Amino acid sequence: MNVKAGAWIMAAGLTLASGGPAASSIFNPESFTLENGMQVVVIPNHRAPVVAHWVWYRVGTADSPSGKSGLPHFLEHLMFKATETIPQGEFSKIVARNGGNDNAVTSYDFTAYYQMIARDRLELVMGMEADRMVNLQLTEEAVLPERDVVIEERRSRVDNEPS
């Protein structure tokens, strides 16, 4: 994902989340809480037949145990691994085959996963997200290579960054 685009999307989302009359009158958000405690926010926009489907978890880098920074980002990567019904490496391919794109971001206090896809494919991606919430298969074969990827990302983005 383009970092600037991601930052603008997050800023818009955080601005809306902060509430206020202006945001409410422009976006007309609808929100409700499911029986399981999940909060849902729907911002209707009928200008195009596409949806931006986001799942946000209230866990980010600030939640890393002392001396174990990077765990939320590591889990972000692992969420793209296999489930009981989706083979390893297929999550993003399924989204792409259905005309969409997807990605994820880990921030200080949240981790979010999104798909941009035609509205008639919303049920598909919602089902895929629900599947990986509860059926993620974390085998040693899947975890170890991803650990190395995240360690290398840290080396290139944090450890080698001149201050």
PDB file of C-alpha atoms in Angstrom:
ATOM      1  CA  MET A   1       0.000   0.000   0.000  1.00  0.00           C
ATOM      2  CA  ASN A   2       1.191   3.486  -0.786  1.00  0.00           C
ATOM      3  CA  VAL A   3       2.223   4.932   2.582  1.00  0.00           C
ATOM      4  CA  LYS A   4       0.779   8.384   1.857  1.00  0.00           C
ATOM      5  CA  ALA A   5      -2.551   6.910   0.751  1.00  0.00           C
ATOM      6  CA  GLY A   6      -2.634   4.730   3.851  1.00  0.00           C
ATOM      7  CA  ALA A   7      -1.897   7.710   6.061  1.00  0.00           C
ATOM      8  CA  TRP A   8      -4.721   9.720   4.478  1.00  0.00           C
ATOM      9  CA  ILE A   9      -7.152   6.819   4.830  1.00  0.00           C
ATOM     10  CA  MET A  10      -6.197   6.376   8.478  1.00  0.00           C
ATOM     11  CA  ALA A  11      -6.395  10.115   9.126  1.00  0.00           C
ATOM     12  CA  ALA A  12      -9.864  10.251   7.596  1.00  0.00           C
ATOM     13  CA  GLY A  13     -10.946   7.245   9.621  1.00  0.00           C
ATOM     14  CA  LEU A  14      -9.519   8.622  12.835  1.00  0.00           C
ATOM     15  CA  THR A  15     -11.092  12.014  12.165  1.00  0.00           C
ATOM     16  CA  LEU A  16     -14.459  10.364  11.678  1.00  0.00           C
ATOM     17  CA  ALA A  17     -13.930   8.174  14.713  1.00  0.00           C
ATOM     18  CA  SER A  18     -13.324  11.272  16.796  1.00  0.00           C
ATOM     19  CA  GLY A  19     -16.952  12.110  16.171  1.00  0.00           C
ATOM     20  CA  GLY A  20     -18.238  15.590  16.203  1.00  0.00           C
ATOM     21  CA  PRO A  21     -21.188  17.084  14.384  1.00  0.00           C
ATOM     22  CA  ALA A  22     -19.291  17.838  11.170  1.00  0.00           C
ATOM     23  CA  ALA A  23     -18.182  14.243  10.678  1.00  0.00           C
ATOM     24  CA  SER A  24     -21.640  12.918  11.486  1.00  0.00           C
ATOM     25  CA  SER A  25     -23.418  15.241   9.071  1.00  0.00           C
ATOM     26  CA  ILE A  26     -21.039  14.551   6.186  1.00  0.00           C
ATOM     27  CA  PHE A  27     -20.631  10.800   6.530  1.00  0.00           C
ATOM     28  CA  ASN A  28     -23.839   9.772   8.328  1.00  0.00           C
ATOM     29  CA  PRO A  29     -22.150   6.858  10.092  1.00  0.00           C
ATOM     30  CA  GLU A  30     -24.284   4.078  11.468  1.00  0.00           C
ATOM     31  CA  SER A  31     -22.841   2.137  14.393  1.00  0.00           C
ATOM     32  CA  PHE A  32     -23.982  -0.759  16.501  1.00  0.00           C
ATOM     33  CA  THR A  33     -22.537  -3.493  18.697  1.00  0.00           C
ATOM     34  CA  LEU A  34     -23.046  -7.186  17.997  1.00  0.00           C
ATOM     35  CA  GLU A  35     -23.938  -9.659  20.748  1.00  0.00           C
ATOM     36  CA  ASN A  36     -20.314 -10.835  20.815  1.00  0.00           C
ATOM     37  CA  GLY A  37     -19.111  -7.305  21.610  1.00  0.00           C
ATOM     38  CA  MET A  38     -17.808  -6.450  18.141  1.00  0.00           C
ATOM     39  CA  GLN A  39     -18.435  -2.816  17.285  1.00  0.00           C
ATOM     40  CA  VAL A  40     -19.588  -2.165  13.723  1.00  0.00           C
ATOM     41  CA  VAL A  41     -19.456   1.183  11.941  1.00  0.00           C
ATOM     42  CA  VAL A  42     -21.039   1.560   8.513  1.00  0.00           C
ATOM     43  CA  ILE A  43     -20.468   4.694   6.466  1.00  0.00           C
ATOM     44  CA  PRO A  44     -22.804   4.508   3.476  1.00  0.00           C
ATOM     45  CA  ASN A  45     -21.506   5.954   0.214  1.00  0.00           C
ATOM     46  CA  HIS A  46     -23.391   4.998  -2.917  1.00  0.00           C
ATOM     47  CA  ARG A  47     -21.272   6.927  -5.431  1.00  0.00           C
ATOM     48  CA  ALA A  48     -19.544   3.755  -6.644  1.00  0.00           C
ATOM     49  CA  PRO A  49     -20.391   0.038  -6.402  1.00  0.00           C
ATOM     50  CA  VAL A  50     -17.352  -0.720  -4.229  1.00  0.00           C
ATOM     51  CA  VAL A  51     -16.765  -1.150  -0.518  1.00  0.00           C
ATOM     52  CA  ALA A  52     -13.830  -0.550   1.764  1.00  0.00           C
ATOM     53  CA  HIS A  53     -14.066  -3.331   4.333  1.00  0.00           C
ATOM     54  CA  TRP A  54     -11.866  -2.766   7.389  1.00  0.00           C
ATOM     55  CA  VAL A  55     -11.373  -4.913  10.480  1.00  0.00           C
ATOM     56  CA  TRP A  56      -9.608  -3.090  13.313  1.00  0.00           C
ATOM     57  CA  TYR A  57      -8.117  -4.745  16.375  1.00  0.00           C
ATOM     58  CA  ARG A  58      -7.308  -2.591  19.397  1.00  0.00           C
ATOM     59  CA  VAL A  59      -3.760  -3.866  19.681  1.00  0.00           C
ATOM     60  CA  GLY A  60      -0.646  -2.211  18.334  1.00  0.00           C
ATOM     61  CA  THR A  61       3.014  -1.660  18.990  1.00  0.00           C
ATOM     62  CA  ALA A  62       2.244  -0.029  22.351  1.00  0.00           C
ATOM     63  CA  ASP A  63       0.962  -3.412  23.538  1.00  0.00           C
ATOM     64  CA  SER A  64       4.255  -5.225  22.938  1.00  0.00           C
ATOM     65  CA  PRO A  65       5.805  -6.702  26.070  1.00  0.00           C
ATOM     66  CA  SER A  66       9.058  -5.064  27.137  1.00  0.00           C
ATOM     67  CA  GLY A  67      11.923  -6.460  25.095  1.00  0.00           C
ATOM     68  CA  LYS A  68       9.578  -8.082  22.569  1.00  0.00           C
ATOM     69  CA  SER A  69       8.736  -5.223  20.250  1.00  0.00           C
ATOM     70  CA  GLY A  70       7.279  -6.192  16.921  1.00  0.00           C
ATOM     71  CA  LEU A  71       4.861  -8.890  18.077  1.00  0.00           C
ATOM     72  CA  PRO A  72       1.721  -7.106  16.791  1.00  0.00           C
ATOM     73  CA  HIS A  73       3.381  -6.564  13.398  1.00  0.00           C
ATOM     74  CA  PHE A  74       4.470 -10.212  13.353  1.00  0.00           C
ATOM     75  CA  LEU A  75       0.894 -11.304  14.036  1.00  0.00           C
ATOM     76  CA  GLU A  76      -0.287  -8.964  11.264  1.00  0.00           C
ATOM     77  CA  HIS A  77       1.878 -10.966   8.853  1.00  0.00           C
ATOM     78  CA  LEU A  78       0.734 -14.301  10.249  1.00  0.00           C
ATOM     79  CA  MET A  79      -2.925 -13.406   9.685  1.00  0.00           C
ATOM     80  CA  PHE A  80      -2.288 -13.904   5.949  1.00  0.00           C
ATOM     81  CA  LYS A  81      -1.298 -17.541   6.507  1.00  0.00           C
ATOM     82  CA  ALA A  82      -3.552 -20.584   6.172  1.00  0.00           C
ATOM     83  CA  THR A  83      -6.871 -21.241   7.849  1.00  0.00           C
ATOM     84  CA  GLU A  84      -8.861 -24.451   7.896  1.00  0.00           C
ATOM     85  CA  THR A  85     -10.533 -23.416   4.627  1.00  0.00           C
ATOM     86  CA  ILE A  86      -8.051 -21.060   2.929  1.00  0.00           C
ATOM     87  CA  PRO A  87      -4.634 -22.501   1.992  1.00  0.00           C
ATOM     88  CA  GLN A  88      -1.444 -20.613   2.826  1.00  0.00           C
ATOM     89  CA  GLY A  89      -0.815 -17.704   0.481  1.00  0.00           C
ATOM     90  CA  GLU A  90      -4.345 -17.728  -0.944  1.00  0.00           C
ATOM     91  CA  PHE A  91      -6.084 -14.979   1.070  1.00  0.00           C
ATOM     92  CA  SER A  92      -4.839 -12.063  -1.049  1.00  0.00           C
ATOM     93  CA  LYS A  93      -5.083 -14.111  -4.246  1.00  0.00           C
ATOM     94  CA  ILE A  94      -8.783 -14.766  -3.608  1.00  0.00           C
ATOM     95  CA  VAL A  95      -9.369 -11.053  -3.029  1.00  0.00           C
ATOM     96  CA  ALA A  96      -7.469 -10.202  -6.244  1.00  0.00           C
ATOM     97  CA  ARG A  97      -9.323 -12.846  -8.297  1.00  0.00           C
ATOM     98  CA  ASN A  98     -12.523 -11.140  -7.206  1.00  0.00           C
ATOM     99  CA  GLY A  99     -11.309  -7.751  -8.433  1.00  0.00           C
ATOM    100  CA  GLY A 100     -10.137  -6.358  -5.120  1.00  0.00           C
ATOM    101  CA  ASN A 101      -6.997  -5.536  -3.222  1.00  0.00           C
ATOM    102  CA  ASP A 102      -6.073  -5.944   0.399  1.00  0.00           C
ATOM    103  CA  ASN A 103      -3.423  -5.122   2.928  1.00  0.00           C
ATOM    104  CA  ALA A 104      -2.889  -4.473   6.613  1.00  0.00           C
ATOM    105  CA  VAL A 105      -1.254  -1.919   8.853  1.00  0.00           C
ATOM    106  CA  THR A 106       0.047  -2.005  12.409  1.00  0.00           C
ATOM    107  CA  SER A 107       0.143   1.271  14.285  1.00  0.00           C
ATOM    108  CA  TYR A 108       0.858   2.373  17.835  1.00  0.00           C
ATOM    109  CA  ASP A 109      -2.544   1.382  19.200  1.00  0.00           C
ATOM    110  CA  PHE A 110      -4.283  -0.672  16.515  1.00  0.00           C
ATOM    111  CA  THR A 111      -3.823  -3.248  13.784  1.00  0.00           C
ATOM    112  CA  ALA A 112      -6.161  -3.076  10.791  1.00  0.00           C
ATOM    113  CA  TYR A 113      -6.851  -5.306   7.805  1.00  0.00           C
ATOM    114  CA  TYR A 114      -8.723  -4.074   4.755  1.00  0.00           C
ATOM    115  CA  GLN A 115     -10.112  -5.120   1.426  1.00  0.00           C
ATOM    116  CA  MET A 116     -11.297  -2.790  -1.347  1.00  0.00           C
ATOM    117  CA  ILE A 117     -13.719  -4.809  -3.439  1.00  0.00           C
ATOM    118  CA  ALA A 118     -16.970  -4.710  -5.416  1.00  0.00           C
ATOM    119  CA  ARG A 119     -19.924  -4.461  -3.073  1.00  0.00           C
ATOM    120  CA  ASP A 120     -21.348  -7.758  -4.326  1.00  0.00           C
ATOM    121  CA  ARG A 121     -18.197  -9.432  -2.945  1.00  0.00           C
ATOM    122  CA  LEU A 122     -18.553  -7.974   0.567  1.00  0.00           C
ATOM    123  CA  GLU A 123     -20.021 -11.168   2.004  1.00  0.00           C
ATOM    124  CA  LEU A 124     -17.029 -13.111   0.640  1.00  0.00           C
ATOM    125  CA  VAL A 125     -14.400 -10.928   2.341  1.00  0.00           C
ATOM    126  CA  MET A 126     -16.401 -10.688   5.567  1.00  0.00           C
ATOM    127  CA  GLY A 127     -16.486 -14.484   5.665  1.00  0.00           C
ATOM    128  CA  MET A 128     -12.758 -14.671   4.991  1.00  0.00           C
ATOM    129  CA  GLU A 129     -12.030 -12.232   7.836  1.00  0.00           C
ATOM    130  CA  ALA A 130     -14.271 -14.184  10.202  1.00  0.00           C
ATOM    131  CA  ASP A 131     -12.498 -17.380   9.164  1.00  0.00           C
ATOM    132  CA  ARG A 132      -9.037 -16.065   9.934  1.00  0.00           C
ATOM    133  CA  MET A 133     -10.220 -14.606  13.250  1.00  0.00           C
ATOM    134  CA  VAL A 134     -10.994 -18.083  14.558  1.00  0.00           C
ATOM    135  CA  ASN A 135      -9.360 -20.673  12.284  1.00  0.00           C
ATOM    136  CA  LEU A 136      -5.822 -19.398  11.706  1.00  0.00           C
ATOM    137  CA  GLN A 137      -3.397 -22.321  11.346  1.00  0.00           C
ATOM    138  CA  LEU A 138      -0.029 -21.322  12.816  1.00  0.00           C
ATOM    139  CA  THR A 139       2.339 -24.146  12.029  1.00  0.00           C
ATOM    140  CA  GLU A 140       6.088 -23.974  12.526  1.00  0.00           C
ATOM    141  CA  GLU A 141       6.415 -24.228   8.741  1.00  0.00           C
ATOM    142  CA  ALA A 142       4.393 -21.015   8.336  1.00  0.00           C
ATOM    143  CA  VAL A 143       5.650 -19.087  11.360  1.00  0.00           C
ATOM    144  CA  LEU A 144       9.443 -19.411  11.116  1.00  0.00           C
ATOM    145  CA  PRO A 145       9.913 -17.933   7.611  1.00  0.00           C
ATOM    146  CA  GLU A 146       7.571 -15.060   8.464  1.00  0.00           C
ATOM    147  CA  ARG A 147       9.543 -14.359  11.635  1.00  0.00           C
ATOM    148  CA  ASP A 148      12.633 -13.912   9.476  1.00  0.00           C
ATOM    149  CA  VAL A 149      10.744 -11.537   7.143  1.00  0.00           C
ATOM    150  CA  VAL A 150       9.640  -9.348  10.061  1.00  0.00           C
ATOM    151  CA  ILE A 151      13.138  -9.349  11.575  1.00  0.00           C
ATOM    152  CA  GLU A 152      14.568  -8.229   8.225  1.00  0.00           C
ATOM    153  CA  GLU A 153      11.904  -5.507   7.943  1.00  0.00           C
ATOM    154  CA  ARG A 154      12.921  -4.245  11.369  1.00  0.00           C
ATOM    155  CA  ARG A 155      16.595  -4.239  10.382  1.00  0.00           C
ATOM    156  CA  SER A 156      15.924  -2.235   7.239  1.00  0.00           C
ATOM    157  CA  ARG A 157      13.314   0.174   8.668  1.00  0.00           C
ATOM    158  CA  VAL A 158      14.366   0.672  12.285  1.00  0.00           C
ATOM    159  CA  ASP A 159      17.870  -0.558  13.035  1.00  0.00           C
ATOM    160  CA  ASN A 160      19.407   0.951   9.871  1.00  0.00           C
ATOM    161  CA  GLU A 161      17.488   4.236  10.068  1.00  0.00           C
ATOM    162  CA  PRO A 162      19.870   7.090  10.854  1.00  0.00           C
ATOM    163  CA  SER A 163      18.508   9.303  13.608  1.00  0.00           C
TER     164      SER A 163
END
